[in-house]
Short mmCIF file of C-alpha atoms in Angstrom, two decimals:
data_model
loop_
_atom_site.label_atom_id
_atom_site.label_comp_id
_atom_site.label_asym_id
_atom_site.label_seq_id
_atom_site.Cartn_x
_atom_site.Cartn_y
_atom_site.Cartn_z
CA MET Q 1 80.09 95.82 84.57
CA THR Q 2 77.82 93.87 86.77
CA ILE Q 3 78.11 94.52 90.66
CA THR Q 4 77.99 91.08 92.23
CA SER Q 5 78.52 89.86 95.77
CA SER Q 6 81.62 88.15 94.40
CA LEU Q 7 82.94 91.26 93.11
CA LEU Q 8 82.23 93.17 96.38
CA THR Q 9 84.00 90.40 98.49
CA ARG Q 10 87.06 90.56 96.39
CA LEU Q 11 87.02 94.52 96.54
CA SER Q 12 86.84 94.29 100.38
CA ALA Q 13 89.83 91.91 100.22
CA VAL Q 14 91.90 94.25 98.28
CA GLY Q 15 90.59 97.09 100.42
CA VAL Q 16 91.97 95.60 103.75
CA VAL Q 17 95.30 94.69 102.26
CA VAL Q 18 95.79 98.24 100.93
CA ALA Q 19 94.73 99.67 104.20
CA PHE Q 20 97.05 97.58 106.10
CA GLY Q 21 99.89 98.91 104.11
CA PHE Q 22 98.81 102.50 104.65
CA ASN Q 23 98.29 102.18 108.46
CA LEU Q 24 101.69 100.15 108.77
CA THR Q 25 103.58 102.92 106.85
CA GLY Q 26 101.77 105.67 108.75
CA GLY Q 27 102.58 104.08 112.10
CA LEU Q 28 106.29 103.71 111.15
CA LEU Q 29 106.42 107.31 110.04
CA HIS Q 30 104.61 108.73 113.05
CA PRO Q 31 106.99 110.96 114.81
CA VAL Q 32 107.72 110.58 118.62
CA VAL Q 33 109.69 113.36 120.44
CA ASP Q 34 110.91 112.82 123.95
CA GLY Q 35 108.67 109.76 124.36
CA ASN Q 36 105.48 111.62 123.38
CA ALA Q 37 103.77 110.94 120.12
CA HIS Q 38 101.28 113.68 120.45
CA SER Q 39 103.24 116.63 121.75
CA VAL Q 40 103.53 119.88 120.01
CA GLU Q 41 106.98 118.96 118.75
CA SER Q 42 105.84 115.69 117.27
CA LEU Q 43 102.71 116.86 115.69
CA THR Q 44 104.48 119.88 113.90
CA SER Q 45 107.46 117.72 112.73
CA PRO Q 46 107.73 117.27 108.87
CA ALA Q 47 106.40 113.61 108.97
CA GLY Q 48 103.55 114.48 111.34
CA PRO Q 49 100.85 115.61 108.72
CA TRP Q 50 101.83 112.73 106.29
CA SER Q 51 101.59 110.05 109.08
CA ALA Q 52 98.21 111.33 110.18
CA ALA Q 53 96.90 111.42 106.43
CA LEU Q 54 98.15 107.82 105.84
CA LEU Q 55 96.63 106.38 109.14
CA LEU Q 56 93.36 108.05 108.69
CA THR Q 57 93.08 106.98 105.01
CA GLY Q 58 93.92 103.51 105.84
CA THR Q 59 91.74 103.34 108.87
CA VAL Q 60 88.68 104.57 106.93
CA LEU Q 61 89.41 102.02 104.03
CA GLN Q 62 89.69 99.21 106.46
CA LEU Q 63 86.47 99.85 108.26
CA ILE Q 64 84.78 100.20 104.90
CA SER Q 65 86.14 96.81 103.70
CA LEU Q 66 85.77 94.83 106.95
CA PRO Q 67 82.08 93.84 106.70
CA GLY Q 68 82.75 92.23 103.29
CA VAL Q 69 85.74 90.37 104.63
CA TYR Q 70 83.87 88.97 107.56
CA SER Q 71 80.93 87.80 105.30
CA TRP Q 72 83.37 85.41 103.70
CA PHE Q 73 83.79 83.36 107.00
CA ALA Q 74 80.69 84.60 108.84
CA ALA Q 75 78.80 81.08 108.49
CA ARG Q 76 81.76 79.35 110.42
CA ALA Q 77 82.12 81.83 113.14
CA GLY Q 78 78.59 81.54 114.31
CA VAL Q 79 76.44 84.02 116.35
CA ILE Q 80 78.94 84.64 118.90
CA GLY Q 81 81.35 85.36 116.24
CA LEU Q 82 79.09 87.97 114.78
CA VAL Q 83 78.53 89.56 118.19
CA SER Q 84 82.25 89.82 118.94
CA PHE Q 85 82.97 91.17 115.41
CA VAL Q 86 80.44 93.84 115.70
CA THR Q 87 81.79 94.82 119.07
CA LEU Q 88 85.23 94.98 117.75
CA TYR Q 89 84.05 97.05 114.65
CA LEU Q 90 82.28 99.62 116.60
CA SER Q 91 84.83 100.12 119.19
CA SER Q 92 87.34 100.38 116.45
CA MET Q 93 85.44 103.17 114.68
CA LEU Q 94 84.96 104.98 117.80
CA VAL Q 95 88.55 104.88 119.20
CA SER Q 96 90.47 105.21 115.78
CA ILE Q 97 88.35 107.57 113.62
CA THR Q 98 87.92 110.17 116.31
CA HIS Q 99 91.54 109.86 117.44
CA LEU Q 100 92.94 110.36 113.90
CA SER Q 101 90.34 113.03 112.94
CA VAL Q 102 91.07 115.08 116.00
CA GLU Q 103 94.83 114.54 115.44
CA ALA Q 104 94.89 115.44 111.74
CA PHE Q 105 92.51 118.35 111.88
CA ALA Q 106 92.09 119.92 115.35
CA THR Q 107 95.21 119.21 117.40
CA TYR Q 108 97.57 119.81 114.42
CA ALA Q 109 95.84 123.16 113.79
CA LEU Q 110 96.43 124.04 117.51
CA ALA Q 111 99.85 122.94 117.59
CA SER Q 112 101.06 124.58 114.38
CA ASN Q 113 99.87 127.97 115.49
CA PRO Q 114 102.09 129.63 118.37
CA ASP Q 115 99.11 131.43 119.62
CA THR Q 116 97.09 128.40 120.33
CA ALA Q 117 99.86 125.67 121.01
CA TYR Q 118 99.43 125.94 124.59
CA LEU Q 119 95.90 124.41 124.29
CA VAL Q 120 97.39 120.96 123.15
CA PRO Q 121 97.55 118.87 126.31
CA ALA Q 122 101.12 117.83 127.47
CA ASP Q 123 100.09 114.47 128.37
CA GLY Q 124 99.61 113.31 124.79
CA SER Q 125 95.66 113.13 125.28
CA LEU Q 126 95.28 115.39 121.99
CA PHE Q 127 92.19 117.26 123.41
CA PRO Q 128 90.97 118.40 126.73
CA GLY Q 129 87.58 117.66 128.37
CA ALA Q 130 85.72 114.24 128.03
CA PHE Q 131 87.50 113.25 124.93
CA PRO Q 132 90.44 111.35 126.82
CA THR Q 133 87.74 109.37 128.70
CA MET Q 134 85.92 108.45 125.59
CA GLN Q 135 89.17 107.29 124.05
CA ALA Q 136 90.19 105.14 127.21
CA ILE Q 137 86.90 103.42 127.40
CA SER Q 138 86.46 102.75 123.69
CA GLY Q 139 90.09 101.66 123.53
CA LEU Q 140 89.63 99.19 126.28
CA VAL Q 141 86.58 97.68 124.66
CA PHE Q 142 88.51 97.44 121.36
CA MET Q 143 91.40 95.50 122.83
CA LEU Q 144 89.17 93.08 124.79
CA SER Q 145 87.05 92.38 121.72
CA MET Q 146 90.23 91.67 119.88
CA VAL Q 147 91.00 88.99 122.44
CA VAL Q 148 87.58 87.40 122.33
CA PHE Q 149 87.39 87.68 118.60
CA GLY Q 150 90.65 85.80 118.19
CA ALA Q 151 89.81 83.15 120.65
CA ILE Q 152 86.46 82.52 118.69
CA LEU Q 153 88.38 82.23 115.49
CA VAL Q 154 90.72 79.78 116.94
CA ARG Q 155 87.84 77.71 118.68
CA THR Q 156 85.63 77.59 115.39
CA ARG Q 157 88.32 77.18 112.81
CA ALA Q 158 86.66 79.77 110.73
CA VAL Q 159 90.09 80.77 109.47
CA PRO Q 160 93.58 79.33 109.93
CA VAL Q 161 94.37 79.11 113.63
CA TRP Q 162 97.39 81.32 113.38
CA ILE Q 163 95.09 84.20 112.19
CA GLY Q 164 92.86 83.96 115.30
CA ALA Q 165 95.98 83.51 117.56
CA VAL Q 166 97.53 86.65 116.10
CA THR Q 167 94.32 88.73 116.65
CA ALA Q 168 94.03 87.45 120.38
CA VAL Q 169 97.64 88.01 121.19
CA GLY Q 170 97.46 91.29 119.45
CA GLY Q 171 94.70 92.55 121.78
CA LEU Q 172 96.77 91.40 124.85
CA ILE Q 173 99.75 93.33 123.60
CA LEU Q 174 97.90 96.53 123.21
CA LEU Q 175 96.69 96.23 126.85
CA PHE Q 176 100.16 96.82 128.09
CA PRO Q 177 101.38 100.43 128.47
CA TRP Q 178 104.30 100.31 126.24
CA PRO Q 179 106.91 103.26 126.10
CA GLU Q 180 106.52 105.34 122.98
CA LEU Q 181 109.45 104.94 120.58
CA PRO Q 182 109.92 105.93 117.01
CA GLY Q 183 108.92 103.20 114.76
CA VAL Q 184 108.39 100.77 117.34
CA SER Q 185 105.12 102.12 118.64
CA GLY Q 186 103.67 102.07 115.13
CA LEU Q 187 104.52 98.40 114.84
CA ILE Q 188 102.92 97.56 118.12
CA VAL Q 189 99.71 99.20 117.34
CA GLU Q 190 99.29 98.52 113.51
CA LEU Q 191 100.52 94.97 113.32
CA PRO Q 192 97.67 93.73 115.76
CA ARG Q 193 95.26 96.04 114.25
CA GLY Q 194 95.52 94.94 110.65
CA LEU Q 195 97.81 91.93 110.06
CA ALA Q 196 95.04 89.21 110.44
CA PHE Q 197 92.41 90.95 108.34
CA ALA Q 198 94.96 91.64 105.71
CA ALA Q 199 95.91 87.94 105.78
CA ILE Q 200 92.31 86.90 105.22
CA GLY Q 201 92.04 89.24 102.46
CA VAL Q 202 94.95 87.58 100.76
CA MET Q 203 93.34 84.29 101.30
CA ILE Q 204 90.23 85.53 99.46
CA LEU Q 205 92.19 86.64 96.57
CA ARG Q 206 94.25 83.54 96.25
CA SER Q 207 91.32 81.12 96.66
CA GLY Q 208 89.02 82.88 94.32
CA ARG Q 209 86.14 81.71 96.54
CA THR Q 210 83.70 84.57 97.91
CA SER Q 211 81.91 82.74 100.57
CA GLY Q 212 82.94 80.47 103.47
CA VAL Q 213 81.73 76.96 103.62
CA SER Q 214 79.34 76.08 106.62
CA PRO Q 215 80.98 73.49 108.91
CA THR Q 216 77.65 71.46 108.85
CA ARG Q 217 77.63 71.29 104.84
CA ARG Q 218 78.37 67.75 103.38
CA ASP Q 219 78.71 67.14 99.56
CA ALA Q 220 76.87 64.32 98.16
CA PRO Q 221 78.88 61.61 96.32
CA ALA Q 222 79.20 62.45 92.67
CA SER Q 223 77.84 59.17 91.41
CA ALA Q 224 74.67 59.22 93.57
CA SER Q 225 71.56 60.58 91.87
CA PRO Q 226 69.23 63.00 93.78
CA CYS Q 227 66.31 60.34 93.69
CA ARG Q 228 68.68 57.57 95.05
CA SER Q 229 69.78 59.97 97.77
CA ALA Q 230 66.39 60.73 98.81
CA ILE Q 231 65.29 57.06 98.93
CA SER Q 232 68.44 56.28 100.97
CA ALA Q 233 67.63 59.10 103.40
CA SER Q 234 64.02 57.84 103.60
CA ALA Q 235 65.06 54.30 104.23
CA SER Q 236 67.48 55.27 106.90
CA ALA Q 237 64.49 57.20 108.66
CA THR Q 238 61.82 54.59 108.20
CA GLY Q 239 63.76 51.45 108.81
CA PRO Q 240 62.48 47.93 108.02
CA GLU Q 241 59.69 49.20 105.94
CA TRP Q 242 62.02 49.81 103.07
CA SER Q 243 63.82 46.19 103.23
CA ASP Q 244 62.99 43.89 100.73
CA PRO Q 245 60.71 40.98 102.12
CA GLU Q 246 61.95 37.45 102.04
CA PRO Q 247 60.18 35.06 99.57
CA SER Q 248 57.20 33.53 101.19
CA PRO Q 249 56.61 29.80 100.74
CA GLY Q 250 52.99 30.16 100.91
CA PRO Q 251 52.29 30.46 97.25
CA ALA Q 252 54.53 27.69 96.35
CA ARG Q 253 52.73 25.35 98.75
CA ARG Q 254 49.37 26.38 97.42
CA THR Q 255 50.57 25.81 93.90
CA GLY Q 256 51.51 22.28 94.78
CA ARG Q 257 48.15 21.62 96.51
CA ALA Q 258 46.47 22.72 93.38
CA ARG Q 259 48.63 20.63 91.16
CA ARG Q 260 47.75 17.48 93.40
CA GLY Q 261 44.21 18.17 93.35
CA SER Q 262 44.16 18.53 89.52
CA ARG Q 263 45.92 15.17 89.36
CA ARG Q 264 43.25 13.67 91.64
CA VAL Q 265 40.44 15.05 89.47
CA ARG Q 266 42.11 13.51 86.17
CA ARG Q 267 42.32 9.89 88.00
CA PRO Q 268 39.87 7.77 86.21
CA PRO Q 269 37.04 6.02 88.39
CA ARG Q 270 37.48 2.41 89.31
#
C-alpha cells in the first residue's frame, strides 16, 4: 500500500469522526455525584474509569487527526486562520490531555485507596498545587481561541458557515460556569469540542477531495488552449500593440501611380 497525502487526509477525517464518538460517549457516561464530577464518589463510581478511558482515547485520537483535517481547508483560512488554529490546538492539548491523564491515572488511584482519598481536592480541581492555575489559564485560552477560530471560518467561508458558527458559539458556551449535571455536562463540553471537526471529517469523506481550493484559483475554459490563453493574457497587458492594424491606403495609391506612369511610358511619341 502506498502512503499518499490523499490517504493521510482521509485517515485524519476518519480519526476526528471516531474521536467525536468516543468523546461524546465518555462525556455522557461521566459520573456526577452531588454536583461534583471530580469528587471521590464520582471518580470511584462504576462508570468513572470507563468514562476517563473513552475521553482520553478520543482526545488523543482527535489531536493526532486535527492537523490533517485542517490541511484540507488551510488555503482558504489564510495566515490568521493558521495562527488561530495553532493556538486552539496547543491550548486544547494542554488543558485536555493533562486533565484527563491526571484524572485517569493519578486522581483515580488516590480516590480508590481509602488511605489516600483525602488527598483528592474537594473542589473538583483534581490535583493540588499549581495544576488548577495551569488548567484555568489554558482552558481560558482554549475557549477564546474557539471563538476566534470560528469567526475566521465564518468570515473566510473556508468551510460551511454553520460549522464556523458552531465553533464560535461553542466557545462562548464553555465560557459560562454551568452547573455540573449527569449527561448534560458531557454534552455542553463535548459537542462544542468535537462536532465542528467531525462535520468537516464527514465532508472530506463524502466529497472524495483531499485539498481545499484556493479562493483565488480560477479554472480556464475547457475550449481555450494554453497558447491562446497566453496570447490573450499578453494582449490584455500590452494593449494596442496586439491589435490588428487597419489596412493602409498607401500601397494602393503607389500602385496606381506606377500603373499611370507605365501607361505614360507606352504612349507613342507625336
